[in-house]
Coordinates of C-alpha atoms and ligand atoms in Angstrom, one line a residue:
Chain A
M618 CA 45.5 -12.9 -5.7
T619 CA 45.2 -16.2 -5.6
T620 CA 46.5 -19.5 -8.3
L621 CA 45.7 -22.7 -8.4
S622 CA 48.0 -25.0 -10.1
I623 CA 47.4 -28.7 -11.3
D624 CA 50.8 -30.3 -12.5
H625 CA 50.8 -33.4 -14.4
V626 CA 47.6 -34.0 -12.4
S627 CA 45.8 -37.5 -13.6
R628 CA 43.3 -40.3 -12.0
W629 CA 41.9 -43.3 -12.6
F630 CA 39.2 -45.6 -11.0
G631 CA 40.3 -49.1 -12.1
N632 CA 40.7 -49.6 -15.8
V633 CA 38.8 -45.9 -16.7
V634 CA 41.0 -42.9 -16.7
A635 CA 39.1 -39.9 -16.1
V636 CA 41.7 -37.0 -15.6
N637 CA 44.7 -37.6 -18.2
D638 CA 48.7 -35.7 -17.3
I639 CA 46.5 -32.6 -17.5
T640 CA 48.6 -29.6 -15.9
M641 CA 47.3 -26.4 -16.1
T642 CA 47.2 -23.1 -14.0
V643 CA 44.0 -21.5 -13.0
G644 CA 44.2 -17.7 -11.5
P645 CA 42.5 -14.7 -11.3
G646 CA 39.3 -13.9 -12.5
V647 CA 36.8 -16.0 -14.8
T648 CA 37.6 -19.4 -16.3
G649 CA 35.5 -21.9 -18.3
L650 CA 36.3 -25.7 -17.8
L651 CA 34.7 -27.3 -21.5
G652 CA 33.5 -30.9 -21.6
P653 CA 31.4 -32.4 -23.0
N654 CA 30.1 -35.6 -20.7
G655 CA 31.6 -37.5 -18.6
A656 CA 35.5 -35.5 -20.1
G657 CA 36.6 -35.7 -16.5
K658 CA 35.8 -32.4 -15.2
S659 CA 33.8 -32.6 -12.1
T660 CA 36.8 -34.9 -11.0
L661 CA 39.4 -32.5 -12.3
I662 CA 37.5 -30.4 -9.5
N663 CA 37.1 -33.2 -7.3
M664 CA 40.6 -32.3 -7.0
M665 CA 41.1 -29.3 -7.4
G666 CA 38.2 -29.2 -4.4
G667 CA 41.0 -31.3 -2.2
F668 CA 37.6 -34.6 -2.3
L669 CA 39.4 -36.5 -4.3
A670 CA 43.6 -37.7 -4.1
P671 CA 45.2 -37.5 -8.1
S672 CA 46.4 -40.4 -8.5
T673 CA 50.0 -39.3 -10.3
G674 CA 50.9 -35.3 -10.0
T675 CA 50.0 -32.3 -7.4
V676 CA 47.3 -29.6 -6.9
T677 CA 48.0 -26.9 -5.3
L678 CA 47.2 -23.0 -4.3
D679 CA 49.7 -20.4 -4.0
G680 CA 52.0 -23.6 -2.7
Q681 CA 49.9 -25.5 -0.7
T682 CA 49.0 -29.3 -1.4
V683 CA 45.1 -29.2 -1.5
W684 CA 45.0 -32.8 -0.6
R685 CA 44.1 -33.6 3.1
N686 CA 44.9 -29.6 4.4
E687 CA 41.8 -28.7 5.6
K688 CA 43.1 -25.0 5.9
V689 CA 42.7 -24.5 2.5
Y690 CA 39.0 -23.7 2.7
R691 CA 39.5 -21.0 4.4
Q692 CA 40.6 -19.6 0.9
I693 CA 37.5 -21.9 -1.6
G694 CA 34.8 -21.6 -2.0
I695 CA 32.6 -24.5 -3.2
V696 CA 29.1 -25.2 -5.1
P697 CA 29.4 -29.2 -6.1
E698 CA 27.4 -30.6 -9.1
R699 CA 25.6 -32.5 -6.6
E700 CA 21.6 -32.2 -5.1
G701 CA 22.4 -33.4 -1.7
M702 CA 22.3 -30.9 0.5
Y703 CA 20.0 -30.6 4.0
D704 CA 16.6 -30.6 2.5
F705 CA 15.1 -30.7 6.5
L706 CA 16.6 -26.6 6.4
T707 CA 15.5 -23.9 5.8
G708 CA 17.9 -21.6 3.0
R709 CA 19.0 -19.5 6.1
E710 CA 19.6 -22.3 8.7
F711 CA 21.5 -23.5 6.3
V712 CA 24.2 -20.8 5.2
V713 CA 24.0 -20.2 9.0
A714 CA 25.2 -23.4 9.2
N715 CA 27.5 -23.0 6.6
A716 CA 29.2 -19.5 8.4
E717 CA 29.5 -21.3 11.4
L718 CA 31.3 -23.4 10.5
H719 CA 33.6 -21.4 9.3
G720 CA 34.1 -19.7 12.2
L721 CA 30.9 -16.6 11.3
G722 CA 28.1 -15.2 12.0
A723 CA 24.6 -15.4 11.2
K724 CA 25.6 -11.8 9.9
A725 CA 28.1 -13.1 7.4
A726 CA 25.7 -15.7 6.2
Q727 CA 22.2 -12.8 5.7
Q728 CA 24.5 -10.8 3.5
A729 CA 25.5 -14.1 1.2
L730 CA 21.8 -14.8 1.0
A731 CA 21.5 -11.2 -0.2
T732 CA 23.9 -11.5 -2.6
V733 CA 21.9 -14.2 -4.3
E734 CA 19.1 -13.0 -4.1
M735 CA 18.0 -15.7 -1.8
E736 CA 16.4 -13.5 0.9
Y737 CA 12.9 -13.7 0.1
A738 CA 12.5 -18.0 0.9
Q739 CA 15.1 -17.7 2.9
D740 CA 12.8 -19.4 5.8
R741 CA 11.3 -22.4 3.3
K742 CA 13.0 -26.1 3.7
I743 CA 15.7 -26.5 1.5
A744 CA 13.5 -29.8 0.5
T745 CA 10.9 -26.8 -1.4
Y746 CA 12.9 -25.7 -3.5
S747 CA 13.7 -26.3 -7.2
K748 CA 16.7 -26.7 -8.6
G749 CA 17.3 -22.6 -9.5
M750 CA 16.8 -21.9 -6.0
R751 CA 19.3 -24.5 -4.3
Q752 CA 22.1 -23.8 -6.4
R753 CA 21.5 -20.0 -5.7
V754 CA 21.3 -21.4 -1.8
K755 CA 24.9 -23.4 -2.4
M756 CA 26.1 -20.7 -4.1
A757 CA 25.3 -18.4 -0.7
S758 CA 26.8 -21.7 1.0
A759 CA 30.0 -21.0 -0.5
L760 CA 30.3 -17.3 -0.6
V761 CA 30.1 -16.7 3.6
H762 CA 33.6 -16.6 4.4
E763 CA 34.7 -14.2 0.9
P764 CA 37.0 -17.2 -0.4
S765 CA 39.8 -15.8 -3.3
L766 CA 38.9 -18.8 -5.2
L767 CA 35.4 -20.0 -5.8
L768 CA 34.6 -23.5 -7.5
L769 CA 31.6 -24.7 -9.2
D770 CA 30.4 -27.8 -10.9
E771 CA 28.1 -27.5 -13.1
P772 CA 26.2 -24.5 -12.0
F773 CA 24.0 -23.2 -14.7
N774 CA 22.1 -26.7 -14.2
G775 CA 18.4 -26.9 -14.5
M776 CA 18.1 -23.1 -14.2
D777 CA 15.6 -20.5 -16.4
P778 CA 17.3 -18.4 -18.7
R779 CA 16.8 -15.1 -16.3
Q780 CA 18.4 -17.3 -13.4
R781 CA 21.4 -18.2 -15.7
M782 CA 21.7 -14.1 -16.3
Q783 CA 21.9 -13.4 -12.6
L784 CA 24.1 -16.3 -11.6
M785 CA 26.4 -15.0 -14.8
D786 CA 26.2 -11.4 -13.7
L787 CA 27.2 -12.5 -10.0
L788 CA 30.3 -14.6 -11.3
R789 CA 31.8 -12.1 -14.1
R790 CA 31.7 -9.1 -10.3
M791 CA 33.6 -11.5 -8.7
G792 CA 35.9 -12.1 -11.4
D793 CA 36.3 -8.8 -11.5
E794 CA 36.8 -7.8 -7.5
G795 CA 40.0 -10.0 -8.6
R796 CA 39.1 -13.2 -7.0
T797 CA 39.7 -16.5 -9.0
V798 CA 36.2 -18.3 -10.1
L799 CA 35.8 -21.7 -11.9
F800 CA 33.0 -22.6 -13.7
S801 CA 32.7 -26.1 -15.7
S802 CA 29.5 -26.9 -18.1
H803 CA 29.0 -28.9 -21.0
I804 CA 28.2 -25.8 -23.3
L805 CA 30.1 -23.3 -25.1
E806 CA 27.7 -20.7 -25.5
E807 CA 27.7 -20.9 -22.0
V808 CA 31.6 -20.3 -21.1
E809 CA 32.1 -17.8 -24.0
Q810 CA 29.9 -15.4 -22.3
L811 CA 31.3 -15.2 -19.3
A812 CA 35.1 -17.5 -19.0
W813 CA 37.7 -15.3 -20.0
H814 CA 39.6 -17.5 -20.3
I815 CA 38.9 -21.2 -21.6
E816 CA 40.0 -24.6 -20.8
V817 CA 38.8 -27.2 -22.7
V818 CA 39.2 -30.9 -21.9
V819 CA 38.0 -34.3 -23.7
A820 CA 38.0 -37.5 -23.1
G821 CA 39.9 -36.9 -20.1
R822 CA 43.2 -34.7 -21.4
H823 CA 43.6 -31.6 -21.3
A824 CA 42.7 -30.3 -25.8
A825 CA 42.8 -27.1 -25.9
S826 CA 43.5 -23.1 -23.5
G827 CA 42.4 -19.9 -24.4
D828 CA 39.8 -17.5 -24.5
F829 CA 36.8 -17.8 -26.7
R830 CA 38.3 -16.0 -29.6
K831 CA 41.1 -18.7 -29.8
I832 CA 39.1 -21.5 -29.0
R833 CA 36.7 -20.2 -32.3
R834 CA 39.4 -20.0 -34.1
L835 CA 41.4 -23.3 -33.4
M836 CA 38.1 -24.6 -33.8
T837 CA 37.3 -23.3 -37.9
D838 CA 41.0 -22.2 -38.9
R839 CA 43.3 -25.8 -37.5
P840 CA 43.6 -27.8 -40.8
H841 CA 41.0 -31.3 -40.8
R842 CA 41.9 -34.1 -41.7
Y843 CA 39.5 -36.7 -43.5
L844 CA 40.3 -40.2 -45.2
V845 CA 37.0 -40.3 -47.8
R846 CA 35.5 -43.3 -49.5
S847 CA 33.0 -43.0 -52.4
S848 CA 31.3 -44.7 -55.4
D849 CA 33.3 -42.4 -57.5
D850 CA 36.8 -40.9 -56.0
R851 CA 38.8 -38.9 -58.7
A852 CA 35.1 -36.8 -59.5
L853 CA 34.8 -36.2 -55.8
A854 CA 38.2 -35.1 -55.7
A855 CA 37.8 -32.7 -58.7
A856 CA 34.4 -31.3 -57.3
L857 CA 35.6 -30.5 -53.3
I858 CA 39.2 -28.5 -54.6
A859 CA 36.8 -26.9 -56.3
D860 CA 36.1 -25.5 -53.1
P861 CA 38.3 -22.4 -50.2
S862 CA 37.7 -24.9 -47.3
T863 CA 39.8 -27.6 -49.1
S864 CA 43.4 -27.3 -49.2
G865 CA 44.0 -30.5 -50.3
I866 CA 43.1 -34.2 -51.8
E867 CA 45.6 -36.8 -51.9
V868 CA 44.0 -40.0 -53.2
D869 CA 45.8 -42.8 -52.0
H870 CA 45.6 -46.1 -53.7
G871 CA 47.4 -47.9 -51.8
E872 CA 44.1 -47.8 -48.9
G873 CA 41.6 -47.6 -51.7
A874 CA 40.2 -43.7 -50.2
L875 CA 41.1 -40.1 -51.0
R876 CA 42.9 -38.0 -48.2
I877 CA 41.8 -34.3 -48.2
Q878 CA 42.8 -31.7 -45.7
A879 CA 40.2 -29.7 -44.5
V880 CA 40.7 -25.7 -43.5
D881 CA 36.9 -24.3 -42.8
F882 CA 35.6 -27.6 -41.1
A883 CA 32.5 -25.8 -40.8
R884 CA 31.7 -25.0 -44.4
F885 CA 33.7 -28.6 -45.7
T886 CA 31.3 -30.5 -43.4
S887 CA 27.9 -29.6 -45.1
L888 CA 29.9 -28.9 -48.2
L889 CA 31.0 -32.8 -48.2
P890 CA 27.2 -34.4 -48.6
R891 CA 26.0 -31.3 -50.7
V892 CA 28.8 -32.1 -53.8
A893 CA 28.4 -36.1 -53.3
K894 CA 24.7 -35.4 -53.8
E895 CA 25.1 -32.8 -57.0
H896 CA 27.3 -34.7 -59.2
G897 CA 25.1 -38.2 -57.9
I898 CA 28.5 -40.1 -56.3
R899 CA 27.3 -41.7 -52.7
L900 CA 29.8 -41.9 -49.9
L901 CA 30.9 -45.2 -48.5
T902 CA 33.8 -43.9 -45.4
V903 CA 34.5 -40.7 -43.8
S904 CA 36.4 -40.8 -41.0
P905 CA 38.8 -38.1 -39.5
S906 CA 42.1 -39.4 -39.5
D907 CA 43.1 -36.9 -36.6
E908 CA 41.0 -39.0 -33.8
S909 CA 41.9 -36.6 -30.6
L910 CA 41.4 -33.7 -31.9
E911 CA 38.7 -34.0 -34.5
S912 CA 36.4 -35.4 -32.1
V913 CA 37.2 -32.0 -29.8
F914 CA 36.3 -29.7 -32.2
S915 CA 33.6 -31.7 -33.6
Y916 CA 31.9 -31.4 -30.1
L917 CA 33.0 -27.9 -30.4
V918 CA 30.4 -27.7 -32.9
A919 CA 27.9 -29.3 -31.9
A920 CA 27.7 -27.4 -28.4
Chain B
M182 CA 37.2 -31.6 19.5
Y183 CA 33.4 -30.5 19.5
D184 CA 31.3 -28.4 17.2
P185 CA 28.0 -27.7 17.8
T186 CA 27.2 -26.4 14.6
V187 CA 27.6 -30.2 14.0
A188 CA 26.2 -31.5 16.1
R189 CA 23.4 -29.6 15.2
L190 CA 22.8 -30.7 12.1
T191 CA 23.7 -34.2 12.9
Y192 CA 20.6 -34.7 15.5
R193 CA 18.7 -33.4 13.4
A194 CA 18.7 -35.1 11.1
L195 CA 18.5 -38.3 12.8
L196 CA 15.7 -37.0 14.5
G197 CA 13.9 -35.6 12.1
R198 CA 14.0 -38.3 8.8
R199 CA 11.9 -42.0 9.2
R200 CA 14.5 -42.2 11.4
A201 CA 12.6 -40.7 14.4
L202 CA 9.8 -43.4 13.6
I203 CA 11.9 -46.6 13.9
L204 CA 13.7 -45.1 17.3
G205 CA 10.5 -44.0 18.9
A206 CA 8.5 -47.7 17.9
L207 CA 10.7 -50.3 18.9
P208 CA 10.9 -48.5 23.4
L209 CA 7.6 -48.2 22.3
L210 CA 7.6 -52.0 21.9
L211 CA 9.3 -53.1 24.8
I212 CA 7.1 -50.9 27.1
A213 CA 3.8 -52.2 25.9
I214 CA 5.4 -55.8 26.1
S215 CA 6.0 -55.1 29.7
V216 CA 3.4 -53.9 30.4
A217 CA 0.9 -56.4 28.5
V218 CA 3.7 -59.5 30.8
R219 CA 3.3 -57.4 34.1
V220 CA -0.8 -57.4 33.8
L221 CA -0.8 -61.3 32.9
A222 CA 1.7 -62.6 34.4
G223 CA 2.5 -60.3 37.7
A224 CA 6.1 -59.4 38.9
D225 CA 8.5 -61.2 39.1
D226 CA 12.2 -60.8 39.1
Q227 CA 13.4 -64.4 36.4
T228 CA 11.0 -62.8 33.5
A229 CA 12.0 -59.4 34.3
A230 CA 15.4 -60.6 33.7
D231 CA 15.1 -62.6 30.9
I232 CA 13.1 -59.7 29.1
L233 CA 15.3 -57.3 29.4
G234 CA 18.5 -59.4 28.8
G235 CA 16.6 -61.2 25.5
L236 CA 14.9 -58.5 24.3
A237 CA 16.1 -54.9 25.9
L238 CA 19.7 -55.7 25.7
A239 CA 20.3 -58.2 23.3
T240 CA 17.9 -56.7 20.5
M241 CA 16.7 -53.0 21.2
V242 CA 20.3 -51.4 22.3
P243 CA 22.1 -52.3 19.1
I244 CA 19.7 -51.7 16.7
I245 CA 18.4 -48.3 18.0
G246 CA 23.0 -48.1 18.0
V247 CA 23.0 -49.6 13.9
I248 CA 20.2 -46.7 13.0
A249 CA 21.4 -44.0 15.6
G250 CA 25.8 -44.9 14.9
T251 CA 25.0 -45.5 11.2
G252 CA 22.7 -42.5 10.4
A253 CA 25.2 -40.1 12.3
M254 CA 26.9 -40.4 8.9
G255 CA 26.0 -43.0 6.4
P256 CA 23.2 -40.3 4.5
E257 CA 25.0 -36.9 4.6
I258 CA 27.8 -39.1 2.8
D259 CA 25.5 -41.1 0.1
D260 CA 23.5 -38.2 -0.6
G261 CA 26.8 -36.3 -1.0
S262 CA 25.8 -33.6 1.0
V263 CA 29.3 -34.4 3.5
V264 CA 30.6 -32.0 1.0
Y265 CA 29.3 -29.1 2.7
L266 CA 31.0 -30.1 6.5
L267 CA 34.4 -31.3 4.7
S268 CA 34.8 -28.0 2.4
K269 CA 35.0 -25.9 5.6
P270 CA 38.2 -25.9 8.2
I271 CA 37.7 -28.0 10.7
K272 CA 39.6 -31.1 11.6
R273 CA 37.5 -34.5 10.4
P274 CA 38.0 -36.1 14.1
T275 CA 36.3 -33.4 15.4
I276 CA 33.3 -33.7 13.5
I277 CA 33.4 -37.5 14.0
Y278 CA 34.2 -37.0 17.8
T279 CA 31.4 -34.4 17.7
K280 CA 29.2 -37.1 16.0
L281 CA 29.6 -39.9 17.9
I282 CA 29.0 -37.8 20.4
V283 CA 25.2 -37.4 19.6
A284 CA 25.2 -40.6 18.6
I285 CA 25.8 -42.2 22.0
A286 CA 22.9 -39.7 23.4
V287 CA 20.4 -40.6 20.7
T288 CA 21.0 -44.2 21.8
M289 CA 21.4 -44.0 25.3
V290 CA 17.6 -41.5 24.9
F291 CA 16.3 -43.9 22.8
S292 CA 17.5 -47.0 24.3
A293 CA 18.1 -46.5 28.1
V294 CA 15.0 -45.0 29.3
P295 CA 13.3 -47.3 28.3
T296 CA 14.6 -50.1 29.1
L297 CA 14.7 -48.3 33.1
I298 CA 11.0 -47.8 32.7
A299 CA 10.2 -51.3 30.9
G300 CA 12.4 -53.0 34.0
F301 CA 10.6 -50.7 36.8
V302 CA 6.9 -51.7 35.1
L303 CA 8.5 -55.6 34.9
N304 CA 8.9 -55.8 38.8
G305 CA 9.8 -52.4 40.3
N306 CA 13.3 -52.3 40.0
G307 CA 13.2 -55.4 42.1
Q308 CA 17.2 -57.3 43.3
Q309 CA 17.7 -53.8 41.4
I310 CA 17.6 -56.0 38.0
A311 CA 16.2 -52.5 35.8
V312 CA 19.2 -50.5 37.8
A313 CA 21.3 -53.2 36.0
Y314 CA 19.8 -53.8 32.6
T315 CA 19.6 -49.9 32.6
V316 CA 23.2 -49.3 32.7
A317 CA 24.3 -51.7 30.8
A318 CA 22.2 -50.3 27.7
L319 CA 24.2 -47.2 28.5
V320 CA 27.7 -48.9 28.8
A321 CA 27.0 -50.7 25.6
S322 CA 24.9 -47.3 24.3
I323 CA 28.6 -46.1 23.6
A324 CA 29.9 -48.5 22.3
Y325 CA 27.5 -49.4 19.6
A326 CA 27.2 -45.9 18.5
A327 CA 31.3 -46.5 18.2
L328 CA 31.0 -48.9 15.9
F329 CA 28.1 -47.7 14.0
L330 CA 29.6 -44.4 13.2
L331 CA 32.8 -46.2 11.8
L332 CA 30.8 -48.8 9.6
G333 CA 28.4 -45.5 8.0
T334 CA 32.1 -43.9 7.6
V335 CA 33.2 -46.9 5.7
S336 CA 30.7 -48.5 4.0
R337 CA 27.5 -48.0 1.7
H338 CA 25.4 -50.4 3.0
A339 CA 26.3 -49.8 6.9
V340 CA 22.5 -50.3 7.7
V341 CA 22.6 -53.8 5.9
F342 CA 25.9 -54.7 7.8
G343 CA 25.6 -53.1 10.9
L344 CA 21.6 -55.3 11.4
V345 CA 23.7 -58.2 10.8
Y346 CA 26.1 -58.0 12.9
A347 CA 23.5 -56.8 16.0
L348 CA 20.5 -59.7 15.1
V349 CA 22.7 -62.0 14.0
W350 CA 26.7 -61.8 16.3
E351 CA 24.7 -60.1 19.4
A352 CA 21.4 -61.1 19.3
L353 CA 22.5 -65.1 17.9
F354 CA 25.8 -65.9 18.6
G355 CA 26.2 -64.2 21.7
S356 CA 24.0 -66.1 23.0
L357 CA 24.3 -69.4 21.5
V358 CA 27.8 -69.8 20.8
P359 CA 30.3 -69.6 23.7
G360 CA 33.8 -68.4 22.2
A361 CA 31.5 -65.3 20.3
R362 CA 30.4 -64.0 23.9
T363 CA 34.0 -62.5 24.7
L364 CA 33.6 -60.3 21.6
S365 CA 30.4 -59.2 22.2
V366 CA 29.3 -56.0 23.2
Q367 CA 26.3 -57.2 25.3
Q368 CA 28.4 -59.2 27.0
W369 CA 31.3 -56.9 28.1
S370 CA 27.7 -54.5 28.9
L371 CA 26.4 -57.3 31.0
A372 CA 29.5 -57.7 33.3
V373 CA 29.3 -53.8 34.2
A374 CA 25.6 -54.9 34.9
Q375 CA 27.0 -57.7 36.6
K376 CA 28.9 -55.2 39.2
V377 CA 25.8 -53.1 39.6
S378 CA 22.8 -55.5 40.3
G379 CA 25.1 -57.9 42.6
G380 CA 22.3 -60.4 41.9
D381 CA 22.4 -63.9 40.0
L382 CA 20.0 -62.9 37.7
V383 CA 22.3 -60.2 35.7
T384 CA 25.6 -62.6 34.7
S385 CA 28.2 -62.1 31.8
D386 CA 30.4 -64.7 30.4
V387 CA 33.2 -62.2 30.7
G388 CA 35.4 -60.6 33.7
L389 CA 34.6 -57.1 34.5
T390 CA 38.3 -56.2 34.4
T391 CA 38.2 -57.9 30.6
A392 CA 35.2 -56.0 29.5
T393 CA 35.9 -52.9 30.5
V394 CA 39.4 -53.3 28.5
L395 CA 37.5 -54.3 25.6
L396 CA 34.9 -51.4 26.1
V397 CA 37.7 -48.9 26.3
V398 CA 39.6 -50.3 23.5
V399 CA 37.3 -50.9 20.6
T400 CA 35.4 -47.4 21.3
V401 CA 38.3 -45.4 20.7
L402 CA 40.0 -47.4 17.8
A403 CA 36.9 -47.3 16.1
T404 CA 36.5 -43.3 16.7
W405 CA 40.5 -42.8 15.7
Y406 CA 39.5 -45.3 12.6
A407 CA 36.5 -43.2 11.6
G408 CA 38.4 -39.9 11.7
Q409 CA 41.2 -41.7 9.4
K410 CA 38.5 -42.5 7.4
L411 CA 37.2 -38.9 6.9
R412 CA 40.4 -37.0 6.0
T413 CA 40.9 -39.4 3.1
L414 CA 37.0 -39.7 2.1
T415 CA 36.5 -39.7 -1.9
L416 CA 33.5 -37.3 -3.2
A417 CA 33.4 -38.3 -6.9
G418 CA 31.4 -37.8 -9.1
E419 CA 27.6 -39.0 -9.3
E420 CA 27.1 -42.4 -10.4
Ligands
ATP2090 N1 33.9 -43.3 -8.8 C1 34.0 -43.2 -9.6 N2 34.7 -44.9 -10.3 C2 34.7 -44.8 -11.6 N3 35.1 -44.3 -12.9 C3 33.9 -43.3 -12.7 C4 34.1 -42.3 -11.2 N4 34.3 -41.3 -11.6 C5 34.1 -41.1 -12.5 N5 34.4 -41.6 -13.2 C6 35.2 -42.1 -14.6 O1 35.5 -41.3 -14.5 C7 34.9 -40.2 -15.8 C8 34.7 -38.5 -15.6 O2 33.3 -38.7 -14.9 P1 33.5 -37.2 -14.7 O3 31.7 -37.6 -14.1 O4 34.4 -36.2 -14.3 O5 33.7 -36.9 -15.9 P2 32.3 -35.2 -16.0 O6 32.7 -33.7 -17.2 O7 32.2 -35.2 -14.9 O8 31.3 -35.6 -17.1 P3 29.8 -34.6 -17.0 O9 29.4 -33.7 -17.8 O10 28.3 -35.8 -17.2 O11 29.5 -34.3 -14.7 C9 33.8 -40.9 -16.6 O12 34.0 -42.1 -17.8 C10 33.5 -41.4 -15.6 O13 32.4 -42.9 -15.5
MG2091 MG1 30.5 -33.7 -13.9

């Protein structure tokens, strides 16, 4: 049973805050790290894997510090996002080298290649592999020493649906065996299909945490506030309040705008333009007034 | 300290790419020039010393050193494949030390061996000139490999910096500005070569003791520092 603890971790690059005060615990089973491009997923995974020092905070694996501690790699397997991987080797040579670096032999390598079903192409140069094949060989190299923690950065990128399904099965199996598996993705469906637990990161912040039902519920149930200006605020307010997705409307005379609270986000976002059109009202401004969280949810819906 | 798997990966990377072409081309050029000079001008000790000193030791050895030294580490860091070494329970100094051994061996093979051949072609090792310069190339290989391995570990532009150092500092300043010569791997290795040849065709501006101390200090410090740098090497996302 391996637990990875991220405690008040931040990381900045010059002025860019890539990860902003994140605290989370990743335990056995499959965890999905979900976030849009540039959210800080890779930065976080690099810190989890000991390849990047947190600017503040600590990352520990069962109590051991990860940064500058090469002993932790006995327990960690890594599937990096980047493509660089000794293209001049064959798949088998690559996995054997990785096994040897763990003090293991060709037998462990062969087993890992069988696990990812890459034996059929193991004697071809990696340079000739498709993206999905590279991904699987990377996976084999991460599995040779049977790690208890597996970190994968965007593992499904560039895979066709069949390869994707195979890898999902494999990760699911590793989770069932009690290993701690964490993978990142910017696609909600992918994470929903596979992860038992989801951590959402948006703009460097830890935006939400829970199983996919909870994440979905957060997305739909939570009241959302909007500031709306239109050519006829009163008529618009009257038309909107008739629909159950709108839970409250307030006319803000100072701002010359409506403050609307919606309970069903998906429904409201399609209702608003439709109602405006039906009543011949022009919408001048529609802006979410709860910026940080709105961006999470609109992102979740868009994915 | 020495890891055979790291060594295998390193020399296959070094000898497998376009690098190998450059590594092979320079020595062939040196030997071709030596043959031409011998055929056209006959055997002459002074000429042999000039070519081995100016072309082999001042130009070819440092360039080979740059290619092998930076190539042993730099490309892996650039393309991110170093993560497969770093994600292993291996001490970082072991990785550097192993890569240093490979870089030294490759530099020696591609610089000292052709120097010896060229020397025998030029004047049949008269006045021990061929052997003296070969020893200089061997000694210089060690220091260059260590320096440029460090450069490849800390800089993304290691090859450019390395070539500037090799050509501007070692070849130009090293022969023109007296002060710079004290801080020149070439002069240190010449001090050792001078001792070997015993004649007055191979000379150095630096005393043998100073040269030996500086060679050892530079090699050890560069290797130690590269190990420290690798311990805290940061892998960030793809830009
Ligand atoms: N080495 C770096 N130097 C400067 N800024 C960086 C560096 N690495 C990451 N960043 C910045 O940090 C932020 C988070 O980047 P990161 O790569 O972690 O995001 P991500 O969630 O993995 O995105 P993607 O889905 O595109 O892979 C981005 O704004 C990025 O520009
Ligand atoms: Mg990323």
